[in-house]
Coordinates of C-alpha atoms in Angstrom, one line a residue:
M1 CA 110.8 16.1 87.1
K2 CA 113.2 17.7 85.6
A3 CA 112.6 21.0 83.4
R4 CA 114.0 20.4 79.3
P5 CA 116.3 22.8 78.1
I6 CA 114.2 26.0 76.2
D7 CA 115.3 24.6 72.5
K8 CA 114.5 21.4 73.3
R9 CA 110.8 21.8 74.6
V10 CA 108.6 20.6 71.6
A11 CA 104.7 22.4 71.5
E12 CA 102.1 19.3 70.7
I13 CA 98.6 20.2 68.5
P14 CA 96.8 17.2 68.4
D15 CA 95.4 16.5 65.0
S16 CA 91.4 16.4 66.3
V17 CA 90.7 19.8 67.6
A18 CA 88.0 21.2 66.4
F19 CA 86.4 25.3 67.3
L20 CA 82.9 25.6 67.8
V21 CA 82.2 28.2 66.8
S22 CA 78.8 30.8 66.6
Y23 CA 78.1 32.4 63.7
D24 CA 76.6 35.4 66.1
D25 CA 80.0 36.4 67.0
V26 CA 82.5 37.8 64.5
H27 CA 85.4 37.9 67.1
E28 CA 84.6 34.3 68.1
H29 CA 85.2 33.2 64.2
R30 CA 88.7 35.4 64.0
R31 CA 89.8 34.0 67.1
A32 CA 89.1 30.3 65.5
D33 CA 91.1 31.5 62.0
A34 CA 93.8 32.9 64.3
M35 CA 93.9 29.5 66.4
S36 CA 94.0 27.4 63.3
L37 CA 97.0 29.4 61.5
A38 CA 98.7 29.1 64.6
Q39 CA 98.0 25.1 64.7
D40 CA 99.5 25.0 61.3
I41 CA 102.9 27.6 61.8
V42 CA 103.4 25.0 65.0
R43 CA 103.0 21.9 62.8
S44 CA 105.0 23.1 60.0
S45 CA 107.9 24.0 62.4
G46 CA 107.8 20.5 64.1
G47 CA 106.7 22.0 67.4
R48 CA 110.1 24.3 67.6
K49 CA 109.9 27.6 68.0
P50 CA 108.4 28.8 64.3
T51 CA 110.9 30.1 62.1
T52 CA 110.2 33.0 59.6
A53 CA 110.4 30.4 57.0
A54 CA 107.9 28.6 58.6
I55 CA 105.1 31.3 59.2
S56 CA 105.9 32.2 55.5
R57 CA 104.7 28.9 54.5
V58 CA 101.3 29.1 56.3
I59 CA 100.6 32.7 55.4
P60 CA 102.4 33.6 52.2
V61 CA 103.7 37.2 52.2
P62 CA 102.1 39.6 49.7
N63 CA 104.0 41.2 47.0
T64 CA 103.5 42.5 44.0
R65 CA 103.0 39.1 42.1
T66 CA 100.2 37.9 44.5
H67 CA 97.0 36.9 42.8
K68 CA 95.2 35.3 45.2
W69 CA 93.9 36.6 48.6
K70 CA 91.9 34.7 51.4
E71 CA 90.5 35.6 54.7
S72 CA 87.8 34.1 56.5
E73 CA 85.0 33.2 54.4
L74 CA 86.1 35.3 51.8
G75 CA 88.3 34.6 48.6
L76 CA 89.8 36.9 46.1
K77 CA 91.1 36.3 42.5
L78 CA 92.7 38.6 40.3
D79 CA 93.5 36.8 36.8
G80 CA 94.4 39.9 34.1
R81 CA 91.8 42.5 34.9
T82 CA 89.5 40.4 36.1
L83 CA 88.3 39.9 40.0
T84 CA 86.6 37.1 41.2
W85 CA 85.1 37.6 44.2
N86 CA 84.7 34.0 46.3
V87 CA 82.5 33.3 48.9
P88 CA 81.0 29.8 49.7
E89 CA 77.9 28.1 50.1
R90 CA 77.3 28.4 53.8
N91 CA 75.1 29.4 56.1
H92 CA 75.8 33.2 57.1
A93 CA 79.1 32.9 54.9
C94 CA 78.5 36.8 53.6
D95 CA 77.5 38.1 56.9
L96 CA 81.6 36.9 57.9
A97 CA 83.1 37.8 54.9
A98 CA 81.6 41.1 55.1
T99 CA 83.4 41.9 58.3
T100 CA 86.7 40.8 57.0
H101 CA 89.6 43.5 56.5
L102 CA 90.0 41.7 53.2
Q103 CA 86.2 42.8 51.9
Q104 CA 86.6 46.2 53.3
A105 CA 89.7 47.0 51.7
A106 CA 88.5 45.6 48.4
L107 CA 85.3 47.7 48.2
R108 CA 87.0 50.7 49.4
Y109 CA 89.5 50.5 46.6
L110 CA 86.8 49.6 43.7
N111 CA 84.9 52.4 44.9
T112 CA 88.0 54.5 44.1
V113 CA 88.5 53.2 40.6
T114 CA 87.8 55.7 38.0
W115 CA 85.8 53.6 35.7
T116 CA 85.8 54.6 32.1
R117 CA 83.8 52.9 28.9
G118 CA 83.3 49.4 29.4
T119 CA 84.9 48.7 32.6
G120 CA 83.3 47.5 35.7
G121 CA 81.1 45.1 36.9
V122 CA 79.1 43.3 39.2
I123 CA 79.4 41.3 42.5
V124 CA 76.1 38.8 42.0
G125 CA 74.6 36.5 44.6
N126 CA 72.2 34.3 45.8
D127 CA 71.2 32.4 49.2
D128 CA 69.1 29.3 50.3
E129 CA 65.9 31.1 50.4
N130 CA 66.1 32.4 47.1
R131 CA 67.0 28.9 45.9
E132 CA 64.2 27.7 47.0
D133 CA 61.8 29.7 44.8
T134 CA 60.0 27.9 42.0
S135 CA 57.9 30.5 40.5
H136 CA 58.6 31.9 37.5
G137 CA 61.9 33.9 37.6
G138 CA 63.1 32.8 40.6
G139 CA 66.1 31.1 42.2
G140 CA 68.2 33.3 40.0
N141 CA 71.2 35.2 41.1
Y142 CA 70.9 38.8 41.9
V143 CA 73.3 41.5 42.1
L144 CA 74.6 42.8 45.2
R145 CA 76.8 45.6 44.0
R146 CA 77.6 47.7 40.9
F147 CA 80.9 48.9 39.6
G148 CA 81.2 51.2 36.6
P149 CA 79.4 51.8 33.1
A150 CA 79.7 47.3 32.5
G151 CA 77.9 46.8 35.9
R152 CA 74.8 49.1 35.2

């Protein structure tokens, strides 16, 4: 069989590809995220060599107007002067979010801020074991991290 010319070659990725990921291996989870992004890029370019436009549709380039960031299990949203920290309710989601570069960079930045009166806040969490606590005062959210005077 004769090989097709390079410009006529088309990559195909079936729609039903699933990645079985061990939650114990952080690197395996990142590889699965990268494979998923690669699939989206190939699909958006129609199977041909991806252009910069096709890549930027899947992975937007952050700029000064960027207000939302996402990496693996962690999503951050900046609305005015309020930063919303979101990790889905899933087994080991917080552990996976803690290993992301986005969380590490966000915490590094929040720790360098000079907090003034009335600024700051808390990151709250909950988990399935805590939520099932039916005793008096049980099942509520708890504080994971505190920042500035408003977080105390």
